[in-house]
Each structure stands twice: as structure tokens, then as C-alpha cells.
């Protein structure tokens, strides 16, 4: 049974690769689509809004951050502050300009469609209660979704990986798939996963510059994470996780 399941998983992976290949007809079809784009900004208007300080940090040179970046899985029992959170979230999805009525962000996105949303599990941050938050990109603010200590929940959902227990901050990246697939069809799934990698690398390098550490995580129980942050797992689903804290 074990070998059959491994074989089945490998076949699914191959099928995904084949079904999302690009050919001239598919490319032309995406260019000729003129339907209205889905909304690019998700908000929780009924939740408390916490404005973040403007991002303004000037850190170490890029080459040094690249050299020092490592996946760190142990963190000090020390809080992050709002300025650090502001800089981290700006590096992930902050607005950097506008072109033809579209707000451009810090990470590249296929067609400038920006399918990724960011949720935060805050365990230890100065000025914030423990709980689950959503990053409001347009306002550069946090929306307080759910109060509570969710360390054990994300620890279980994250395959009992120890970094979840000590991290003061866990970022969960979700994808609203239609933002990209409405234009690029099945090929859009590839673009979405690639984009999540762009964002996580931005965050990893920003953490190094701030004297913080991070670890990206792809192994987690999808349905448990989706339920924890309150997304349906179909129209919007968790695709990547990143823990952040001060390195031991």
C-alpha cells in the first residue's frame, strides 16, 4: 500500500506538470481574454484595523543578506515590534507604485494579478494581542481576525515541527486562485506557486537585514491550516508557511 501511494503521488505530480504546460494556443487564449479581473485586495471590513508604521528601515547591503540567509528553526523568547512587522509585510506585498491603474508590489506577479494573501499567527509581538491577523495591503495595516493562543494548533497542523512552538510570528501565505487562473487557466497554478516563492524570499532577506531569522515550510496539513485561518481551501487555500523570530 505504501509503495502504491508513493506511485500515485508521483503520477499526480507528472499529471500536474503535463496539464499546465504552455503551448501557442493556450498562450494566445490568455492574451485575448478581456473579462473583468477579480478584486485584488481582500479585506475584513468588520474586523478591527491596526495601522502599521510606515516602512523606513535601511539595512545591510543586499549581497550580505544573501550570503547570511539560512533556514533557522529555533528562536529566542523575545517579542517582535510593530516596526519589524511593518518592514516584513512591506517586503512581502507592500505597494511600490502604480501603472495603468494597477498598484504594483514588492514581489513580481504574473500579469500583475497578485493572488497571494498573508495571514499572521502572532504569538509574541509588542503592542499586539495573541491571535490571527490578516495583512491589508492597500492600507498597510493588520486586520484582527481571531483572538487567542494558536501555537498548539499550528504546531499540529505543521506536522509537529518544533519551530512553530518558539516562533513569535508565523506567516501563512494563501492563494486566491481565480485572480490568476481567470487569465492564465491551468498554467496560472504554476505562476501562483512561483510567486509565493518570490514573496517568501523577500521576507527571508528582509529578516536577515533586520537581525531576525526565518524558515519556510511546505509540509503541513492543508485542511487544518485552512480551517485555522478561516479559508475554504478551494477558492482560497494555504500554500506556504514561514516562521519568523530572533535567532538563538
Short mmCIF file of C-alpha atoms in Angstrom, two decimals:
data_model
loop_
_atom_site.label_atom_id
_atom_site.label_comp_id
_atom_site.label_asym_id
_atom_site.label_seq_id
_atom_site.Cartn_x
_atom_site.Cartn_y
_atom_site.Cartn_z
CA UNK A 1 0.00 0.00 0.00
CA UNK A 2 2.81 2.44 0.90
CA UNK A 3 4.53 1.97 -2.47
CA UNK A 4 1.21 2.33 -4.30
CA UNK A 5 0.56 5.66 -2.58
CA UNK A 6 4.05 6.90 -3.46
CA UNK A 7 3.48 5.85 -7.08
CA UNK A 8 0.10 7.59 -7.12
CA UNK A 9 1.59 10.83 -5.75
CA UNK A 10 4.34 10.74 -8.39
CA UNK A 11 1.74 10.25 -11.11
CA UNK A 12 -0.31 13.20 -9.83
CA UNK A 13 2.83 15.36 -9.93
CA UNK A 14 3.54 14.33 -13.52
CA UNK A 15 -0.07 14.98 -14.49
CA UNK A 16 0.06 18.47 -12.97
CA UNK A 17 3.19 19.22 -14.97
CA UNK A 18 1.67 17.95 -18.20
CA UNK A 19 -1.68 19.69 -17.73
CA UNK A 20 -0.06 23.04 -17.00
CA UNK A 21 2.32 23.07 -19.96
CA UNK A 22 2.06 26.09 -22.20
CA UNK A 23 1.51 25.86 -25.96
CA UNK A 24 0.85 28.56 -28.60
CA UNK A 25 -2.94 28.13 -28.43
CA UNK A 26 -3.05 28.46 -24.64
CA UNK A 27 -0.76 31.48 -24.77
CA UNK A 28 -2.95 33.18 -27.39
CA UNK A 29 -6.10 32.44 -25.39
CA UNK A 30 -4.70 34.19 -22.30
CA UNK A 31 -3.76 37.27 -24.36
CA UNK A 32 -7.24 37.50 -25.88
CA UNK A 33 -9.14 37.33 -22.58
CA UNK A 34 -10.88 40.58 -21.71
CA UNK A 35 -13.14 39.54 -18.85
CA UNK A 36 -13.15 41.65 -15.71
CA UNK A 37 -10.37 40.80 -13.30
CA UNK A 38 -11.26 39.60 -9.78
CA UNK A 39 -10.71 42.05 -6.94
CA UNK A 40 -7.01 42.17 -6.00
CA UNK A 41 -7.44 43.30 -2.41
CA UNK A 42 -9.08 41.14 0.23
CA UNK A 43 -10.28 42.93 3.34
CA UNK A 44 -12.19 42.19 6.54
CA UNK A 45 -14.21 45.41 6.94
CA UNK A 46 -15.96 44.14 10.09
CA UNK A 47 -12.67 43.49 11.92
CA UNK A 48 -10.53 45.94 13.91
CA UNK A 49 -7.88 47.65 11.77
CA UNK A 50 -4.42 48.25 13.22
CA UNK A 51 -2.29 50.66 11.20
CA UNK A 52 1.38 49.76 10.87
CA UNK A 53 4.14 52.36 10.98
CA UNK A 54 5.47 53.33 7.54
CA UNK A 55 8.31 51.09 6.34
CA UNK A 56 11.53 53.03 6.56
CA UNK A 57 14.31 50.66 7.64
CA UNK A 58 17.68 50.98 5.90
CA UNK A 59 19.56 47.78 6.50
CA UNK A 60 22.69 45.95 5.40
CA UNK A 61 23.61 45.61 1.75
CA UNK A 62 21.77 43.04 -0.35
CA UNK A 63 24.84 40.92 -1.07
CA UNK A 64 25.44 40.46 2.63
CA UNK A 65 21.84 39.43 3.32
CA UNK A 66 22.01 36.85 0.53
CA UNK A 67 25.21 35.41 1.97
CA UNK A 68 23.82 35.25 5.52
CA UNK A 69 20.37 33.84 4.74
CA UNK A 70 19.75 30.47 6.38
CA UNK A 71 16.70 28.47 7.47
CA UNK A 72 16.63 28.95 11.24
CA UNK A 73 14.33 26.78 13.33
CA UNK A 74 14.99 27.99 16.90
CA UNK A 75 14.03 31.43 18.19
CA UNK A 76 14.54 33.43 21.36
CA UNK A 77 11.60 34.08 23.64
CA UNK A 78 11.57 37.76 22.68
CA UNK A 79 8.83 39.81 21.01
CA UNK A 80 8.88 41.40 17.60
CA UNK A 81 7.85 45.03 17.40
CA UNK A 82 5.45 46.81 15.05
CA UNK A 83 8.26 48.42 13.05
CA UNK A 84 9.72 44.99 12.33
CA UNK A 85 6.30 43.64 11.36
CA UNK A 86 5.75 46.64 9.12
CA UNK A 87 9.03 46.12 7.30
CA UNK A 88 8.49 42.36 6.93
CA UNK A 89 4.99 42.76 5.46
CA UNK A 90 6.08 45.59 3.18
CA UNK A 91 8.87 43.40 1.81
CA UNK A 92 6.30 40.68 1.16
CA UNK A 93 3.49 42.58 -0.56
CA UNK A 94 3.96 46.30 0.00
CA UNK A 95 2.74 48.72 -2.66
CA UNK A 96 5.65 50.34 -4.51
CA UNK A 97 3.95 52.20 -7.35
CA UNK A 98 1.09 52.37 -9.80
CA UNK A 99 0.88 51.64 -13.53
CA UNK A 100 -2.26 51.95 -15.67
CA UNK A 101 -4.46 51.91 -12.59
CA UNK A 102 -2.82 48.82 -11.07
CA UNK A 103 -0.92 49.02 -7.79
CA UNK A 104 2.48 47.36 -8.11
CA UNK A 105 4.06 45.46 -5.24
CA UNK A 106 7.45 44.40 -3.92
CA UNK A 107 7.34 40.89 -5.41
CA UNK A 108 6.79 40.09 -9.11
CA UNK A 109 3.42 38.66 -10.13
CA UNK A 110 2.29 37.15 -13.44
CA UNK A 111 0.14 39.76 -15.15
CA UNK A 112 0.35 41.93 -12.01
CA UNK A 113 -2.63 39.94 -10.67
CA UNK A 114 -1.31 39.34 -7.12
CA UNK A 115 -3.14 36.19 -5.98
CA UNK A 116 -1.36 35.84 -2.61
CA UNK A 117 -2.88 36.87 0.73
CA UNK A 118 -0.97 36.90 4.02
CA UNK A 119 -2.26 35.78 7.41
CA UNK A 120 -0.28 36.14 10.61
CA UNK A 121 -0.32 33.97 13.70
CA UNK A 122 1.05 36.33 16.32
CA UNK A 123 2.43 34.71 19.47
CA UNK A 124 4.70 37.44 20.81
CA UNK A 125 4.67 40.97 19.41
CA UNK A 126 4.82 44.27 21.25
CA UNK A 127 1.52 46.12 21.06
CA UNK A 128 -0.45 43.20 19.62
CA UNK A 129 -2.66 40.60 21.28
CA UNK A 130 -2.04 36.96 20.53
CA UNK A 131 -4.18 35.82 17.65
CA UNK A 132 -4.70 35.57 13.92
CA UNK A 133 -4.41 38.64 11.72
CA UNK A 134 -4.72 39.44 8.02
CA UNK A 135 -2.46 41.87 6.16
CA UNK A 136 -4.49 44.61 4.49
CA UNK A 137 -2.17 45.52 1.62
CA UNK A 138 -3.85 48.71 0.48
CA UNK A 139 -3.94 50.20 3.99
CA UNK A 140 -0.61 48.69 5.12
CA UNK A 141 -2.44 47.54 8.21
CA UNK A 142 -3.43 44.46 10.17
CA UNK A 143 -6.98 43.19 10.49
CA UNK A 144 -7.54 41.34 13.77
CA UNK A 145 -9.50 38.22 12.82
CA UNK A 146 -9.37 35.96 15.85
CA UNK A 147 -8.07 36.39 19.40
CA UNK A 148 -6.25 33.56 21.15
CA UNK A 149 -3.15 31.44 21.52
CA UNK A 150 -2.94 29.21 18.44
CA UNK A 151 0.59 27.90 18.94
CA UNK A 152 -0.50 24.31 19.52
CA UNK A 153 -2.93 24.37 16.58
CA UNK A 154 -0.32 25.50 14.07
CA UNK A 155 2.20 23.08 15.64
CA UNK A 156 -0.14 20.16 14.97
CA UNK A 157 -1.16 21.42 11.53
CA UNK A 158 2.52 21.92 10.69
CA UNK A 159 3.39 18.23 11.20
CA UNK A 160 4.63 18.87 14.75
CA UNK A 161 7.67 20.80 13.59
CA UNK A 162 9.36 22.39 16.61
CA UNK A 163 9.89 25.86 15.12
CA UNK A 164 6.16 26.59 15.44
CA UNK A 165 6.41 26.40 19.23
CA UNK A 166 9.10 29.06 19.62
CA UNK A 167 8.32 31.40 16.70
CA UNK A 168 6.76 34.70 17.82
CA UNK A 169 5.36 35.09 14.31
CA UNK A 170 4.13 32.67 11.69
CA UNK A 171 3.11 33.88 8.24
CA UNK A 172 0.65 31.82 6.22
CA UNK A 173 0.52 32.54 2.50
CA UNK A 174 -2.76 31.71 0.80
CA UNK A 175 -3.72 31.89 -2.86
CA UNK A 176 -6.98 33.17 -4.30
CA UNK A 177 -6.57 31.11 -7.44
CA UNK A 178 -9.09 32.86 -9.69
CA UNK A 179 -7.08 36.07 -9.61
CA UNK A 180 -4.53 34.34 -11.82
CA UNK A 181 -6.35 31.42 -13.43
CA UNK A 182 -9.12 33.60 -14.86
CA UNK A 183 -6.47 34.81 -17.32
CA UNK A 184 -3.91 32.01 -17.48
CA UNK A 185 -6.14 28.95 -16.91
CA UNK A 186 -4.28 25.93 -15.53
CA UNK A 187 -0.89 27.49 -16.26
CA UNK A 188 -1.80 30.05 -13.62
CA UNK A 189 -1.27 27.50 -10.86
CA UNK A 190 2.42 27.36 -11.70
CA UNK A 191 2.63 31.14 -11.62
CA UNK A 192 0.96 31.27 -8.22
CA UNK A 193 3.36 28.82 -6.58
CA UNK A 194 6.34 30.60 -8.15
CA UNK A 195 5.05 33.91 -6.80
CA UNK A 196 4.77 32.53 -3.28
CA UNK A 197 8.47 31.68 -3.52
CA UNK A 198 9.32 35.23 -4.61
CA UNK A 199 7.47 36.63 -1.61
CA UNK A 200 8.98 34.24 0.92
CA UNK A 201 12.49 35.01 -0.32
CA UNK A 202 11.84 38.74 0.02
CA UNK A 203 10.77 38.11 3.60
CA UNK A 204 13.74 35.86 4.33
CA UNK A 205 16.20 38.50 3.14
CA UNK A 206 14.37 41.28 4.98
CA UNK A 207 14.56 39.21 8.17
CA UNK A 208 18.33 38.86 7.81
CA UNK A 209 18.65 42.61 7.33
CA UNK A 210 16.59 43.21 10.50
CA UNK A 211 18.69 40.77 12.52
CA UNK A 212 15.86 38.25 12.53
CA UNK A 213 15.62 34.67 11.31
CA UNK A 214 13.06 32.73 9.29
CA UNK A 215 12.24 29.30 7.99
CA UNK A 216 9.98 28.45 5.05
CA UNK A 217 7.72 25.41 5.36
CA UNK A 218 5.91 23.48 2.66
CA UNK A 219 4.95 20.43 4.76
CA UNK A 220 1.66 20.96 6.58
CA UNK A 221 -1.84 19.55 6.79
CA UNK A 222 -3.64 21.81 4.33
CA UNK A 223 -7.18 21.40 5.63
CA UNK A 224 -6.12 22.04 9.24
CA UNK A 225 -4.31 25.25 8.31
CA UNK A 226 -7.18 26.43 6.11
CA UNK A 227 -9.68 25.84 8.91
CA UNK A 228 -7.47 27.62 11.43
CA UNK A 229 -7.34 30.87 9.44
CA UNK A 230 -10.89 30.57 8.10
CA UNK A 231 -10.49 29.98 4.36
CA UNK A 232 -12.40 27.40 2.34
CA UNK A 233 -9.43 25.52 0.87
CA UNK A 234 -10.90 25.71 -2.64
CA UNK A 235 -11.38 29.31 -3.80
CA UNK A 236 -8.65 30.32 -1.36
CA UNK A 237 -6.14 27.92 0.15
CA UNK A 238 -2.93 27.88 2.16
CA UNK A 239 0.11 27.12 0.01
CA UNK A 240 3.19 28.16 2.04
CA UNK A 241 4.20 28.98 5.62
CA UNK A 242 7.10 30.95 7.12
CA UNK A 243 8.15 31.21 10.77
CA UNK A 244 9.99 34.31 11.99
CA UNK A 245 11.77 35.29 15.19
CA UNK A 246 15.03 36.36 16.78
CA UNK A 247 17.66 33.64 16.30
CA UNK A 248 19.00 31.77 19.31
#
